[in-house]
Amino acid sequence: MAEAPRPKRKREEEEDGAAAHDGAAATEPFPLAELRLRRVLRESARDKAVFLHGEGDGLMGTDAVVILEKTPFQEEKVLELLKKHTKLELQMRNDIYSTYHLYPPPELSEIKTTVVYPATEKHLQKYLRQEVRLIRETWEDYKNITLPFIQSQSFSIQWVYNILEKKAEADRIIHENPDPCNGFVLVPDFKWNQNQVCLLLLPWKRKELIDRSAEKIFVILLLIDGGEAVAKRFGVPGSQLRVYLHYQPSYYHLHVHFTALGYDAPGSSVERAHLLADVIDNLAMDSMYYQKRALTFALRADELLLKKFQEAGRV
Ligand code: GTA
């Protein structure tokens, strides 16, 4: 099904000095209590999430990123919450209005926790709150600046190969199309937070929209097959799904995001997300479409790629 594992590129092996993990040892829980907190990278009251930089003590490697995120309420558990809360502390009362601190039992107060360990400097930068700048990248810019840059350094995609080779997350696969040319696996995205569909479609075949020439037939199949699988499994019709690609992505193995329309997923903003249906139409009009037009994306102020654009006098 999956293509034979291909040799790793040098950059993937070396990516910021991080060791690549094949996922085989992923059964042990992470020793969270042993981490020292170095700093809060970012905090979001809106997303009820905090991004932490931790330091391991006696753990292999040193830096870790820990993301703590309060999970949304699940309708079927709300009644349980009202019945089983351990304490209800009055905060204020005024006429017919009152507010409280409700303390839920542990089984109803889960916090989604994401750990990146060992984390590279690039991971720390990625999660650090920073200003961003918009870039308008022409095809020439892509060839002269972006492509050489991403070929020289980008995040390891070992985790993608682990999924495709069933070394990790095998029990989470939602749908599989075994066709070696146009097939893919559909898995819950890292960011899935219980009650809003958030999936990732990973083709067996490595492709990069980044080469701006994705084959039309291939992406159409992804849209149709992926959409059918989601509708069948979750009962979410295509009209309620946001199906898109990121440009620039963080990970350079072409992948498609499937998120519920009602979920304000990180990365679904106009400067990053390209609806797959639009990509297909654009390629149908002109197979060279993405080699003719400029593409806009945002880069963090300290990102090396931004520096490359600045040095080339393009920003
Ligand atoms: N199933 O191991 C994995 C895995 N990893 C390492 C990444 N993803 C994974 N999914 C599985 N297993 O949607 C997912 C990511 C992402 C997709 C890659 O693969 O969740 P992309 O290449 O277009 O990169 O997509 P993207 O969107 O930049 O990645 P990412 O990491 O989601 O970052 C975007 C922004 O989202 C971040 O800067 C941050 O602001 C926010 N964010 C990231 N993770 C979280 C989180 N856990 N909770 C809340 N916000 C988050």
CSV table of C-alpha atoms and ligand atoms in Angstrom, one decimal:
chain,number,residue,atom,x,y,z
A,1,MET,CA,0.0,0.0,0.0
A,2,ALA,CA,2.3,2.7,1.2
A,3,GLU,CA,5.3,3.1,-1.0
A,4,ALA,CA,8.4,1.4,0.1
A,5,PRO,CA,10.1,3.6,2.8
A,6,ARG,CA,12.3,6.0,0.9
A,7,PRO,CA,15.7,7.1,2.1
A,8,LYS,CA,15.5,10.1,4.4
A,9,ARG,CA,16.7,13.4,3.1
A,10,LYS,CA,19.6,14.8,4.9
A,11,ARG,CA,17.6,17.7,6.3
A,12,GLU,CA,15.1,15.3,7.8
A,13,GLU,CA,17.8,13.5,9.7
A,14,GLU,CA,19.4,16.6,10.8
A,15,GLU,CA,16.5,18.9,11.4
A,16,ASP,CA,17.8,21.2,14.0
A,17,GLY,CA,19.7,18.4,15.5
A,18,ALA,CA,16.5,16.6,16.6
A,19,ALA,CA,16.5,12.9,16.7
A,20,ALA,CA,13.8,11.3,14.5
A,21,HIS,CA,11.5,9.0,16.3
A,22,ASP,CA,9.8,6.2,14.5
A,23,GLY,CA,6.9,6.1,17.0
A,24,ALA,CA,7.6,2.5,18.2
A,25,ALA,CA,8.3,3.7,21.7
A,26,ALA,CA,5.3,5.8,22.0
A,27,THR,CA,3.4,3.8,24.6
A,28,GLU,CA,4.9,5.3,27.8
A,29,PRO,CA,3.2,8.4,29.2
A,30,PHE,CA,5.4,11.4,29.1
A,31,PRO,CA,6.9,12.3,32.6
A,32,LEU,CA,5.2,15.7,32.7
A,33,ALA,CA,5.8,16.2,36.4
A,34,GLU,CA,9.5,16.1,35.8
A,35,LEU,CA,9.5,19.1,33.5
A,36,ARG,CA,10.8,22.5,34.7
A,37,LEU,CA,8.8,25.4,33.3
A,38,ARG,CA,11.1,27.7,31.5
A,39,ARG,CA,8.6,30.2,30.0
A,40,VAL,CA,5.1,30.6,28.6
A,41,LEU,CA,5.5,30.8,24.9
A,42,ARG,CA,2.0,31.9,24.2
A,43,GLU,CA,-1.3,32.1,25.9
A,44,SER,CA,-4.7,32.4,24.3
A,45,ALA,CA,-7.8,33.3,26.3
A,46,ARG,CA,-10.0,32.8,23.3
A,47,ASP,CA,-8.7,29.2,22.6
A,48,LYS,CA,-8.3,28.5,26.3
A,49,ALA,CA,-4.9,27.2,25.6
A,50,VAL,CA,-1.4,27.9,26.9
A,51,PHE,CA,1.9,27.0,25.1
A,52,LEU,CA,4.8,26.2,27.4
A,53,HIS,CA,8.5,25.8,27.0
A,54,GLY,CA,9.6,23.1,29.4
A,55,GLU,CA,13.0,21.7,30.2
A,56,GLY,CA,13.6,18.1,31.0
A,57,ASP,CA,15.6,17.1,34.0
A,58,GLY,CA,17.2,13.7,33.7
A,59,LEU,CA,15.3,13.2,30.5
A,60,MET,CA,17.0,12.6,27.2
A,61,GLY,CA,17.3,15.9,25.3
A,62,THR,CA,16.3,19.1,27.0
A,63,ASP,CA,13.6,21.3,25.5
A,64,ALA,CA,9.9,20.4,25.3
A,65,VAL,CA,6.8,22.2,24.1
A,66,VAL,CA,3.7,21.4,26.1
A,67,ILE,CA,0.3,22.7,24.9
A,68,LEU,CA,-2.5,22.6,27.5
A,69,GLU,CA,-5.9,23.2,26.0
A,70,LYS,CA,-9.3,23.1,27.8
A,71,THR,CA,-11.6,20.9,25.8
A,72,PRO,CA,-15.1,22.0,24.6
A,73,PHE,CA,-18.1,20.8,26.5
A,74,GLN,CA,-19.6,17.5,25.3
A,75,GLU,CA,-23.4,17.8,25.2
A,76,GLU,CA,-23.9,14.2,26.4
A,77,LYS,CA,-21.8,14.9,29.5
A,78,VAL,CA,-23.4,18.2,30.6
A,79,LEU,CA,-26.0,16.6,32.8
A,80,GLU,CA,-23.3,14.6,34.5
A,81,LEU,CA,-21.4,17.8,35.2
A,82,LEU,CA,-24.5,19.4,36.9
A,83,LYS,CA,-25.1,16.3,39.0
A,84,LYS,CA,-21.5,15.3,39.9
A,85,HIS,CA,-19.7,18.6,40.5
A,86,THR,CA,-17.7,18.5,43.7
A,87,LYS,CA,-18.2,22.1,44.7
A,88,LEU,CA,-20.2,25.2,43.6
A,89,GLU,CA,-18.7,28.3,45.0
A,90,LEU,CA,-20.7,31.5,44.8
A,91,GLN,CA,-18.8,34.4,43.2
A,92,MET,CA,-21.5,37.1,43.2
A,93,ARG,CA,-25.3,37.4,43.3
A,94,ASN,CA,-27.3,40.4,42.1
A,95,ASP,CA,-31.0,40.3,41.7
A,96,ILE,CA,-31.8,37.4,39.5
A,97,TYR,CA,-28.1,37.0,38.4
A,98,SER,CA,-25.4,35.0,40.0
A,99,THR,CA,-22.0,33.5,39.0
A,100,TYR,CA,-20.1,30.6,40.5
A,101,HIS,CA,-16.9,28.6,40.3
A,102,LEU,CA,-18.0,25.0,39.6
A,103,TYR,CA,-15.4,22.3,40.4
A,104,PRO,CA,-16.0,19.2,38.2
A,105,PRO,CA,-14.9,15.7,39.1
A,106,PRO,CA,-11.6,14.7,37.5
A,107,GLU,CA,-13.2,12.6,34.8
A,108,LEU,CA,-15.1,15.6,33.6
A,109,SER,CA,-12.2,18.1,33.7
A,110,GLU,CA,-9.9,16.8,31.1
A,111,ILE,CA,-7.2,19.0,29.6
A,112,LYS,CA,-6.0,18.1,26.1
A,113,THR,CA,-2.2,18.0,26.4
A,114,THR,CA,0.1,17.9,23.4
A,115,VAL,CA,3.8,17.3,24.0
A,116,VAL,CA,6.6,17.9,21.5
A,117,TYR,CA,9.7,16.2,22.9
A,118,PRO,CA,12.6,16.7,22.3
A,119,ALA,CA,11.6,20.0,20.8
A,120,THR,CA,13.9,21.8,18.4
A,121,GLU,CA,14.5,25.6,18.4
A,122,LYS,CA,12.3,25.7,15.3
A,123,HIS,CA,9.4,24.2,17.4
A,124,LEU,CA,9.9,26.8,20.1
A,125,GLN,CA,9.9,29.6,17.6
A,126,LYS,CA,6.8,28.2,15.9
A,127,TYR,CA,4.7,28.3,19.1
A,128,LEU,CA,6.2,31.6,20.5
A,129,ARG,CA,3.9,34.6,20.1
A,130,GLN,CA,5.3,36.8,17.5
A,131,GLU,CA,4.4,39.5,15.0
A,132,VAL,CA,3.9,38.3,11.5
A,133,ARG,CA,4.5,39.8,8.0
A,134,LEU,CA,2.8,39.2,4.8
A,135,ILE,CA,4.9,38.0,1.8
A,136,ARG,CA,3.8,38.0,-1.8
A,137,GLU,CA,5.7,35.2,-3.4
A,138,THR,CA,6.0,35.1,-7.2
A,139,TRP,CA,7.0,32.0,-9.1
A,140,GLU,CA,10.5,33.4,-9.4
A,141,ASP,CA,10.6,34.0,-5.7
A,142,TYR,CA,9.5,30.5,-5.1
A,143,LYS,CA,12.3,29.1,-7.3
A,144,ASN,CA,15.0,31.4,-6.1
A,145,ILE,CA,14.2,31.9,-2.4
A,146,THR,CA,11.5,29.6,-1.0
A,147,LEU,CA,12.4,26.3,-2.6
A,148,PRO,CA,16.1,26.3,-1.8
A,149,PHE,CA,15.2,27.4,1.8
A,150,ILE,CA,12.7,24.6,2.5
A,151,GLN,CA,15.1,22.1,0.9
A,152,SER,CA,17.8,23.1,3.3
A,153,GLN,CA,15.7,23.2,6.4
A,154,SER,CA,12.2,22.3,7.4
A,155,PHE,CA,10.4,20.3,10.1
A,156,SER,CA,11.0,16.5,10.0
A,157,ILE,CA,8.1,14.6,8.6
A,158,GLN,CA,9.0,11.4,10.3
A,159,TRP,CA,5.6,11.4,12.0
A,160,VAL,CA,3.9,11.3,8.6
A,161,TYR,CA,6.0,8.2,7.6
A,162,ASN,CA,5.1,6.6,10.9
A,163,ILE,CA,1.4,7.0,10.1
A,164,LEU,CA,1.8,5.8,6.5
A,165,GLU,CA,3.9,2.8,7.6
A,166,LYS,CA,1.5,2.1,10.5
A,167,LYS,CA,4.2,2.5,13.1
A,168,ALA,CA,2.1,5.1,14.9
A,169,GLU,CA,-1.6,6.1,15.2
A,170,ALA,CA,-2.5,2.9,13.3
A,171,ASP,CA,-5.5,2.3,15.6
A,172,ARG,CA,-6.7,5.9,14.8
A,173,ILE,CA,-7.0,5.5,11.0
A,174,ILE,CA,-10.5,6.5,10.0
A,175,HIS,CA,-10.3,5.6,6.3
A,176,GLU,CA,-7.8,4.1,4.0
A,177,ASN,CA,-7.8,4.1,0.2
A,178,PRO,CA,-5.2,1.5,-0.7
A,179,ASP,CA,-4.6,2.7,-4.3
A,180,PRO,CA,-0.8,3.2,-4.5
A,181,CYS,CA,-1.1,6.1,-6.9
A,182,ASN,CA,-4.1,8.0,-5.7
A,183,GLY,CA,-4.7,6.5,-2.3
A,184,PHE,CA,-4.4,8.0,1.2
A,185,VAL,CA,-5.1,7.6,4.9
A,186,LEU,CA,-7.4,9.8,6.8
A,187,VAL,CA,-6.5,10.3,10.5
A,188,PRO,CA,-7.6,12.6,13.3
A,189,ASP,CA,-5.5,15.7,13.3
A,190,PHE,CA,-3.3,16.4,16.3
A,191,LYS,CA,-5.7,19.3,17.1
A,192,TRP,CA,-8.8,17.2,17.3
A,193,ASN,CA,-10.5,18.3,20.4
A,194,GLN,CA,-13.4,15.9,20.8
A,195,ASN,CA,-16.5,17.4,19.3
A,196,GLN,CA,-15.5,19.1,16.1
A,197,VAL,CA,-14.3,17.2,13.1
A,198,CYS,CA,-10.6,17.9,12.5
A,199,LEU,CA,-9.0,15.4,10.2
A,200,LEU,CA,-5.9,15.1,8.1
A,201,LEU,CA,-5.7,13.3,4.8
A,202,LEU,CA,-2.2,11.9,4.0
A,203,PRO,CA,-1.6,10.5,0.5
A,204,TRP,CA,0.7,7.5,0.3
A,205,LYS,CA,2.5,9.2,-2.5
A,206,ARG,CA,4.7,12.1,-1.5
A,207,LYS,CA,3.7,15.3,-3.3
A,208,GLU,CA,4.1,18.9,-2.6
A,209,LEU,CA,1.6,21.5,-3.6
A,210,ILE,CA,4.6,23.6,-2.9
A,211,ASP,CA,5.9,22.6,-6.3
A,212,ARG,CA,2.8,24.5,-7.4
A,213,SER,CA,1.9,21.8,-10.0
A,214,ALA,CA,-0.2,19.3,-8.2
A,215,GLU,CA,-2.0,17.0,-10.7
A,216,LYS,CA,-5.6,17.9,-11.1
A,217,ILE,CA,-7.0,14.3,-11.1
A,218,PHE,CA,-5.1,13.5,-8.0
A,219,VAL,CA,-6.4,16.4,-5.9
A,220,ILE,CA,-10.0,15.8,-7.2
A,221,LEU,CA,-9.9,12.3,-6.0
A,222,LEU,CA,-8.7,13.5,-2.6
A,223,LEU,CA,-11.7,15.8,-2.4
A,224,ILE,CA,-14.3,13.3,-3.4
A,225,ASP,CA,-12.9,10.2,-1.6
A,226,GLY,CA,-12.0,12.1,1.5
A,227,GLY,CA,-15.4,13.8,1.6
A,228,GLU,CA,-17.2,10.6,1.2
A,229,ALA,CA,-15.3,9.0,4.0
A,230,VAL,CA,-16.0,11.8,6.4
A,231,ALA,CA,-19.7,11.9,5.5
A,232,LYS,CA,-19.9,8.1,6.1
A,233,ARG,CA,-18.1,8.0,9.4
A,234,PHE,CA,-19.2,11.3,11.0
A,235,GLY,CA,-22.4,12.2,9.1
A,236,VAL,CA,-20.9,15.5,8.2
A,237,PRO,CA,-21.9,16.5,4.6
A,238,GLY,CA,-19.6,18.2,2.2
A,239,SER,CA,-21.5,21.5,2.7
A,240,GLN,CA,-20.4,21.5,6.3
A,241,LEU,CA,-16.8,20.7,5.8
A,242,ARG,CA,-13.9,23.1,5.2
A,243,VAL,CA,-11.4,21.1,3.0
A,244,TYR,CA,-8.2,23.0,2.4
A,245,LEU,CA,-4.4,23.0,1.9
A,246,HIS,CA,-2.0,25.3,3.7
A,247,TYR,CA,0.5,27.4,1.9
A,248,GLN,CA,3.0,27.6,3.4
A,249,PRO,CA,2.5,24.3,5.4
A,250,SER,CA,4.6,23.4,8.3
A,251,TYR,CA,5.2,19.9,7.0
A,252,TYR,CA,6.1,19.3,3.4
A,253,HIS,CA,4.2,16.2,2.5
A,254,LEU,CA,1.1,17.2,0.6
A,255,HIS,CA,-1.8,16.8,3.0
A,256,VAL,CA,-5.4,18.0,3.2
A,257,HIS,CA,-7.2,19.5,6.2
A,258,PHE,CA,-10.8,18.5,6.7
A,259,THR,CA,-12.4,20.5,9.4
A,260,ALA,CA,-16.0,21.1,10.5
A,261,LEU,CA,-17.2,24.5,9.1
A,262,GLY,CA,-18.2,25.4,12.7
A,263,TYR,CA,-14.7,24.9,14.0
A,264,ASP,CA,-12.5,27.9,13.8
A,265,ALA,CA,-9.4,25.8,13.3
A,266,PRO,CA,-6.0,27.4,13.7
A,267,GLY,CA,-4.6,28.1,10.2
A,268,SER,CA,-7.9,28.5,8.4
A,269,SER,CA,-7.3,32.2,7.8
A,270,VAL,CA,-7.3,33.7,4.3
A,271,GLU,CA,-3.5,34.2,4.2
A,272,ARG,CA,-2.9,30.5,4.8
A,273,ALA,CA,-5.8,28.2,3.7
A,274,HIS,CA,-6.6,27.4,0.1
A,275,LEU,CA,-9.9,25.6,-0.4
A,276,LEU,CA,-9.2,22.3,-2.3
A,277,ALA,CA,-12.3,22.9,-4.5
A,278,ASP,CA,-10.8,26.2,-5.6
A,279,VAL,CA,-7.4,24.7,-6.2
A,280,ILE,CA,-9.0,22.1,-8.4
A,281,ASP,CA,-10.9,24.7,-10.4
A,282,ASN,CA,-7.8,26.8,-10.8
A,283,LEU,CA,-5.8,23.8,-12.1
A,284,ALA,CA,-8.7,22.9,-14.5
A,285,MET,CA,-8.6,26.4,-16.0
A,286,ASP,CA,-4.8,26.3,-16.4
A,287,SER,CA,-2.5,23.5,-15.3
A,288,MET,CA,0.2,26.1,-14.9
A,289,TYR,CA,-2.0,28.3,-12.7
A,290,TYR,CA,0.2,28.1,-9.6
A,291,GLN,CA,3.3,28.8,-11.6
A,292,LYS,CA,1.8,32.0,-13.0
A,293,ARG,CA,0.4,33.8,-10.1
A,294,ALA,CA,1.9,35.2,-6.9
A,295,LEU,CA,0.8,33.6,-3.6
A,296,THR,CA,0.5,35.4,-0.3
A,297,PHE,CA,1.5,34.0,3.1
A,298,ALA,CA,2.5,35.2,6.5
A,299,LEU,CA,5.9,34.7,8.1
A,300,ARG,CA,6.8,35.3,11.7
A,301,ALA,CA,9.1,38.3,12.2
A,302,ASP,CA,12.1,36.2,13.2
A,303,GLU,CA,11.7,33.5,10.6
A,304,LEU,CA,14.8,32.9,8.5
A,305,LEU,CA,12.7,32.7,5.3
A,306,LEU,CA,11.5,36.2,6.0
A,307,LYS,CA,15.2,37.3,6.3
A,308,LYS,CA,15.9,35.6,2.9
A,309,PHE,CA,13.1,37.6,1.3
A,310,GLN,CA,14.4,40.8,2.9
A,311,GLU,CA,17.9,40.1,1.7
A,312,ALA,CA,16.6,39.6,-1.8
A,313,GLY,CA,14.9,43.0,-1.5
A,314,ARG,CA,11.4,41.4,-1.9
A,315,VAL,CA,10.0,42.8,1.4
B,1,GTA,N1,-2.4,13.0,13.6
B,1,GTA,O1,2.0,13.6,14.9
B,1,GTA,C1,1.0,14.1,14.4
B,1,GTA,C2,0.9,15.4,13.9
B,1,GTA,N2,1.8,16.4,13.9
B,1,GTA,C3,3.1,16.5,14.3
B,1,GTA,C4,1.1,17.5,13.3
B,1,GTA,N3,-0.1,17.2,12.9
B,1,GTA,C5,-0.3,15.9,13.3
B,1,GTA,N4,-1.4,15.1,13.2
B,1,GTA,C6,-1.3,13.8,13.7
B,1,GTA,N5,-0.2,13.3,14.2
B,1,GTA,O2,-2.9,20.4,11.4
B,1,GTA,C7,-1.1,18.0,12.2
B,1,GTA,C8,-1.1,19.4,12.7
B,1,GTA,C9,-1.5,20.2,11.5
B,1,GTA,C10,-1.1,19.2,10.3
B,1,GTA,C11,0.0,19.8,9.5
B,1,GTA,O3,-0.7,18.1,10.9
B,1,GTA,O4,-2.0,19.6,13.8
B,1,GTA,P1,0.5,22.0,8.2
B,1,GTA,O5,1.7,21.4,7.7
B,1,GTA,O6,-0.3,22.8,7.3
B,1,GTA,O7,1.0,22.8,9.4
B,1,GTA,O8,-0.4,20.9,8.8
B,1,GTA,P2,0.3,23.8,10.5
B,1,GTA,O9,-1.1,23.9,10.3
B,1,GTA,O10,1.2,25.0,10.6
B,1,GTA,O11,0.6,23.0,11.8
B,1,GTA,P3,0.2,23.3,13.2
B,1,GTA,O12,1.2,22.5,14.0
B,1,GTA,O13,-1.2,22.9,13.4
B,1,GTA,O14,0.4,24.8,13.5
B,1,GTA,C12,-0.5,25.9,13.2
B,1,GTA,C13,-0.8,26.7,14.4
B,1,GTA,O15,-1.9,26.0,15.1
B,1,GTA,C14,0.3,26.8,15.4
B,1,GTA,O16,1.2,27.8,15.1
B,1,GTA,C15,-0.5,27.0,16.7
B,1,GTA,O17,-0.8,28.4,16.7
B,1,GTA,C16,-1.7,26.2,16.5
B,1,GTA,N6,-1.7,24.9,17.2
B,1,GTA,C17,-0.8,23.9,16.9
B,1,GTA,N7,-1.1,22.9,17.6
B,1,GTA,C18,-2.1,23.2,18.5
B,1,GTA,C19,-2.7,22.6,19.5
B,1,GTA,N8,-2.4,21.3,19.9
B,1,GTA,N9,-3.7,23.2,20.2
B,1,GTA,C20,-4.0,24.5,19.8
B,1,GTA,N10,-3.4,25.2,18.8
B,1,GTA,C21,-2.4,24.6,18.2
